[in-house]
Amino acid sequence: MHLAYPAVLAVLLFCTGLYGVLARRNAILVLMSVELMLNAVNLNLVAFDVWLRDALHSGQALTLFTIAIAAAEIGIGLAIVLAVYRNRGSSDVDRLRDTAETDEAETLPGDEDTDDAAHGTATPATAPAGKAKKAEATA
C-alpha cells in the first residue's frame, strides 16, 4: 500500500477538524473537532510506522499513548463544558470569551446582582471593588 493514501486521508481529517475548531461556536463541537485532529495524527503515526517497518513499532505505541491522552482530555474538557453550561446557561464559545474580556459586567438571565458596579454606574469608591469581583470571577 502506498503511503500517499493514508497521508491524504489524514490531511483531510485534520483540515476538517481545524475548520471545526475555527468555525464552531459550541464548545462540545470544538472538542469533537480536536478529537478529529488527534485521530488524523494517529493515522499518520500508524501509517509511517507500517511504511518504515519499525521493529519496535514505536508509531503504534505512540498512537496508544495519544489515544489515552485524548480520552483524558475529552473527559476533563466535557466536565469543564458542563460546569460552564450550568453556570452560564450556554456553551457558546464566543459568548464566554466576550464575557471574560469586557470591562463592564454583562447581566445574564437570572442574575439578581443589584450592585452599582455591575450596572456601569459605579462611584469611585465602589469601582475597584467591582473590578476585583470581576477579576475573581474570571480567574
PDB file of C-alpha atoms in Angstrom:
ATOM      1  CA  MET A   1       0.000   0.000   0.000  1.00  0.00           C
ATOM      2  CA  HIS A   2       1.237   3.456  -0.852  1.00  0.00           C
ATOM      3  CA  LEU A   3       1.907   5.954   1.891  1.00  0.00           C
ATOM      4  CA  ALA A   4       0.045   8.667  -0.007  1.00  0.00           C
ATOM      5  CA  TYR A   5      -3.448   7.223   0.648  1.00  0.00           C
ATOM      6  CA  PRO A   6      -3.431   7.366   4.455  1.00  0.00           C
ATOM      7  CA  ALA A   7      -1.460  10.624   4.373  1.00  0.00           C
ATOM      8  CA  VAL A   8      -4.075  12.313   2.158  1.00  0.00           C
ATOM      9  CA  LEU A   9      -6.873  10.938   4.336  1.00  0.00           C
ATOM     10  CA  ALA A  10      -5.089  12.239   7.444  1.00  0.00           C
ATOM     11  CA  VAL A  11      -4.707  15.679   5.859  1.00  0.00           C
ATOM     12  CA  LEU A  12      -8.407  15.758   5.007  1.00  0.00           C
ATOM     13  CA  LEU A  13      -9.355  14.701   8.541  1.00  0.00           C
ATOM     14  CA  PHE A  14      -7.010  17.258  10.083  1.00  0.00           C
ATOM     15  CA  CYS A  15      -8.313  20.066   7.860  1.00  0.00           C
ATOM     16  CA  THR A  16     -11.901  19.128   8.711  1.00  0.00           C
ATOM     17  CA  GLY A  17     -11.041  19.205  12.416  1.00  0.00           C
ATOM     18  CA  LEU A  18      -9.218  22.514  12.050  1.00  0.00           C
ATOM     19  CA  TYR A  19     -12.226  24.022  10.293  1.00  0.00           C
ATOM     20  CA  GLY A  20     -14.438  22.727  13.114  1.00  0.00           C
ATOM     21  CA  VAL A  21     -12.239  24.323  15.765  1.00  0.00           C
ATOM     22  CA  LEU A  22     -12.118  27.669  13.974  1.00  0.00           C
ATOM     23  CA  ALA A  23     -15.735  27.885  12.779  1.00  0.00           C
ATOM     24  CA  ARG A  24     -17.830  26.263  15.517  1.00  0.00           C
ATOM     25  CA  ARG A  25     -19.319  28.175  18.422  1.00  0.00           C
ATOM     26  CA  ASN A  26     -20.472  25.225  20.510  1.00  0.00           C
ATOM     27  CA  ALA A  27     -17.780  24.022  22.912  1.00  0.00           C
ATOM     28  CA  ILE A  28     -18.749  20.361  22.562  1.00  0.00           C
ATOM     29  CA  LEU A  29     -18.365  20.531  18.770  1.00  0.00           C
ATOM     30  CA  VAL A  30     -14.967  22.185  19.251  1.00  0.00           C
ATOM     31  CA  LEU A  31     -13.909  19.273  21.472  1.00  0.00           C
ATOM     32  CA  MET A  32     -15.122  16.826  18.825  1.00  0.00           C
ATOM     33  CA  SER A  33     -13.091  18.682  16.194  1.00  0.00           C
ATOM     34  CA  VAL A  34      -9.973  18.483  18.363  1.00  0.00           C
ATOM     35  CA  GLU A  35     -10.578  14.753  18.673  1.00  0.00           C
ATOM     36  CA  LEU A  36     -10.813  14.502  14.881  1.00  0.00           C
ATOM     37  CA  MET A  37      -7.464  16.265  14.565  1.00  0.00           C
ATOM     38  CA  LEU A  38      -5.885  13.855  17.060  1.00  0.00           C
ATOM     39  CA  ASN A  39      -7.232  10.899  15.086  1.00  0.00           C
ATOM     40  CA  ALA A  40      -5.636  12.307  11.932  1.00  0.00           C
ATOM     41  CA  VAL A  41      -2.301  12.431  13.745  1.00  0.00           C
ATOM     42  CA  ASN A  42      -2.817   8.853  14.953  1.00  0.00           C
ATOM     43  CA  LEU A  43      -3.486   7.720  11.388  1.00  0.00           C
ATOM     44  CA  ASN A  44      -0.221   9.314  10.271  1.00  0.00           C
ATOM     45  CA  LEU A  45       1.711   7.695  13.124  1.00  0.00           C
ATOM     46  CA  VAL A  46       0.449   4.220  12.258  1.00  0.00           C
ATOM     47  CA  ALA A  47       0.887   4.719   8.511  1.00  0.00           C
ATOM     48  CA  PHE A  48       4.505   5.842   8.869  1.00  0.00           C
ATOM     49  CA  ASP A  49       5.184   3.033  11.335  1.00  0.00           C
ATOM     50  CA  VAL A  50       3.978   0.470   8.793  1.00  0.00           C
ATOM     51  CA  TRP A  51       5.822   2.187   5.948  1.00  0.00           C
ATOM     52  CA  LEU A  52       9.144   2.327   7.819  1.00  0.00           C
ATOM     53  CA  ARG A  53       8.745  -1.260   9.096  1.00  0.00           C
ATOM     54  CA  ASP A  54       9.959  -0.289  12.536  1.00  0.00           C
ATOM     55  CA  ALA A  55      10.862  -3.341  14.629  1.00  0.00           C
ATOM     56  CA  LEU A  56       9.779  -1.681  17.879  1.00  0.00           C
ATOM     57  CA  HIS A  57       6.503  -0.374  16.419  1.00  0.00           C
ATOM     58  CA  SER A  58       7.130   2.971  18.054  1.00  0.00           C
ATOM     59  CA  GLY A  59       4.469   4.706  15.926  1.00  0.00           C
ATOM     60  CA  GLN A  60       1.797   2.335  17.180  1.00  0.00           C
ATOM     61  CA  ALA A  61       2.989   2.684  20.776  1.00  0.00           C
ATOM     62  CA  LEU A  62       2.877   6.464  20.477  1.00  0.00           C
ATOM     63  CA  THR A  63      -0.618   6.159  18.992  1.00  0.00           C
ATOM     64  CA  LEU A  64      -1.801   4.247  22.066  1.00  0.00           C
ATOM     65  CA  PHE A  65      -0.317   6.966  24.272  1.00  0.00           C
ATOM     66  CA  THR A  66      -2.065   9.650  22.199  1.00  0.00           C
ATOM     67  CA  ILE A  67      -5.403   7.821  22.482  1.00  0.00           C
ATOM     68  CA  ALA A  68      -5.047   7.684  26.275  1.00  0.00           C
ATOM     69  CA  ILE A  69      -4.221  11.398  26.449  1.00  0.00           C
ATOM     70  CA  ALA A  70      -7.149  12.220  24.133  1.00  0.00           C
ATOM     71  CA  ALA A  71      -9.555  10.245  26.329  1.00  0.00           C
ATOM     72  CA  ALA A  72      -8.401  12.140  29.409  1.00  0.00           C
ATOM     73  CA  GLU A  73      -8.657  15.446  27.538  1.00  0.00           C
ATOM     74  CA  ILE A  74     -12.212  14.720  26.438  1.00  0.00           C
ATOM     75  CA  GLY A  75     -13.228  13.684  29.955  1.00  0.00           C
ATOM     76  CA  ILE A  76     -11.820  16.821  31.571  1.00  0.00           C
ATOM     77  CA  GLY A  77     -12.980  19.063  28.734  1.00  0.00           C
ATOM     78  CA  LEU A  78     -16.523  17.723  28.900  1.00  0.00           C
ATOM     79  CA  ALA A  79     -16.594  18.242  32.677  1.00  0.00           C
ATOM     80  CA  ILE A  80     -15.483  21.851  32.205  1.00  0.00           C
ATOM     81  CA  VAL A  81     -18.056  22.453  29.464  1.00  0.00           C
ATOM     82  CA  LEU A  82     -20.840  21.029  31.632  1.00  0.00           C
ATOM     83  CA  ALA A  83     -19.799  23.198  34.584  1.00  0.00           C
ATOM     84  CA  VAL A  84     -19.724  26.294  32.378  1.00  0.00           C
ATOM     85  CA  TYR A  85     -23.123  25.394  30.922  1.00  0.00           C
ATOM     86  CA  ARG A  86     -24.608  25.061  34.403  1.00  0.00           C
ATOM     87  CA  ASN A  87     -23.194  28.419  35.499  1.00  0.00           C
ATOM     88  CA  ARG A  88     -23.738  30.458  32.334  1.00  0.00           C
ATOM     89  CA  GLY A  89     -26.640  28.686  30.636  1.00  0.00           C
ATOM     90  CA  SER A  90     -24.794  28.440  27.323  1.00  0.00           C
ATOM     91  CA  SER A  91     -21.804  26.631  25.876  1.00  0.00           C
ATOM     92  CA  ASP A  92     -21.280  29.251  23.157  1.00  0.00           C
ATOM     93  CA  VAL A  93     -17.521  29.838  22.945  1.00  0.00           C
ATOM     94  CA  ASP A  94     -17.813  33.394  21.572  1.00  0.00           C
ATOM     95  CA  ARG A  95     -20.170  34.450  24.353  1.00  0.00           C
ATOM     96  CA  LEU A  96     -17.871  33.060  27.033  1.00  0.00           C
ATOM     97  CA  ARG A  97     -14.872  34.827  25.551  1.00  0.00           C
ATOM     98  CA  ASP A  98     -16.782  38.113  25.316  1.00  0.00           C
ATOM     99  CA  THR A  99     -17.860  37.989  28.965  1.00  0.00           C
ATOM    100  CA  ALA A 100     -14.285  37.438  30.098  1.00  0.00           C
ATOM    101  CA  GLU A 101     -12.799  40.314  28.091  1.00  0.00           C
ATOM    102  CA  THR A 102     -15.271  43.148  28.678  1.00  0.00           C
ATOM    103  CA  ASP A 103     -14.797  45.777  31.384  1.00  0.00           C
ATOM    104  CA  GLU A 104     -18.481  46.146  32.180  1.00  0.00           C
ATOM    105  CA  ALA A 105     -20.259  43.202  33.756  1.00  0.00           C
ATOM    106  CA  GLU A 106     -22.800  41.612  31.453  1.00  0.00           C
ATOM    107  CA  THR A 107     -26.147  40.829  33.020  1.00  0.00           C
ATOM    108  CA  LEU A 108     -27.202  37.256  32.485  1.00  0.00           C
ATOM    109  CA  PRO A 109     -30.735  35.897  32.751  1.00  0.00           C
ATOM    110  CA  GLY A 110     -31.415  35.112  36.391  1.00  0.00           C
ATOM    111  CA  ASP A 111     -28.620  37.361  37.651  1.00  0.00           C
ATOM    112  CA  GLU A 112     -30.110  39.291  40.560  1.00  0.00           C
ATOM    113  CA  ASP A 113     -26.999  41.349  41.388  1.00  0.00           C
ATOM    114  CA  THR A 114     -28.049  44.894  42.247  1.00  0.00           C
ATOM    115  CA  ASP A 115     -24.538  46.226  42.824  1.00  0.00           C
ATOM    116  CA  ASP A 116     -23.972  49.612  41.189  1.00  0.00           C
ATOM    117  CA  ALA A 117     -20.639  48.441  39.752  1.00  0.00           C
ATOM    118  CA  ALA A 118     -22.397  45.693  37.784  1.00  0.00           C
ATOM    119  CA  HIS A 119     -24.627  48.236  36.023  1.00  0.00           C
ATOM    120  CA  GLY A 120     -21.880  50.617  34.994  1.00  0.00           C
ATOM    121  CA  THR A 121     -22.843  53.374  37.451  1.00  0.00           C
ATOM    122  CA  ALA A 122     -20.091  52.758  39.941  1.00  0.00           C
ATOM    123  CA  THR A 123     -18.879  55.533  42.152  1.00  0.00           C
ATOM    124  CA  PRO A 124     -15.126  55.982  42.519  1.00  0.00           C
ATOM    125  CA  ALA A 125     -15.287  54.273  45.907  1.00  0.00           C
ATOM    126  CA  THR A 126     -17.001  51.128  44.563  1.00  0.00           C
ATOM    127  CA  ALA A 127     -15.248  50.864  41.174  1.00  0.00           C
ATOM    128  CA  PRO A 128     -12.147  48.961  42.408  1.00  0.00           C
ATOM    129  CA  ALA A 129     -14.361  46.541  44.327  1.00  0.00           C
ATOM    130  CA  GLY A 130     -16.354  45.797  41.168  1.00  0.00           C
ATOM    131  CA  LYS A 131     -13.185  45.168  39.154  1.00  0.00           C
ATOM    132  CA  ALA A 132     -11.766  42.936  41.886  1.00  0.00           C
ATOM    133  CA  LYS A 133     -15.022  40.975  41.974  1.00  0.00           C
ATOM    134  CA  LYS A 134     -14.938  40.512  38.190  1.00  0.00           C
ATOM    135  CA  ALA A 135     -11.242  39.508  38.254  1.00  0.00           C
ATOM    136  CA  GLU A 136     -12.005  36.945  40.934  1.00  0.00           C
ATOM    137  CA  ALA A 137     -14.912  35.553  38.890  1.00  0.00           C
ATOM    138  CA  THR A 138     -12.827  35.185  35.713  1.00  0.00           C
ATOM    139  CA  ALA A 139      -9.763  33.723  37.449  1.00  0.00           C
TER     140      ALA A 139
END
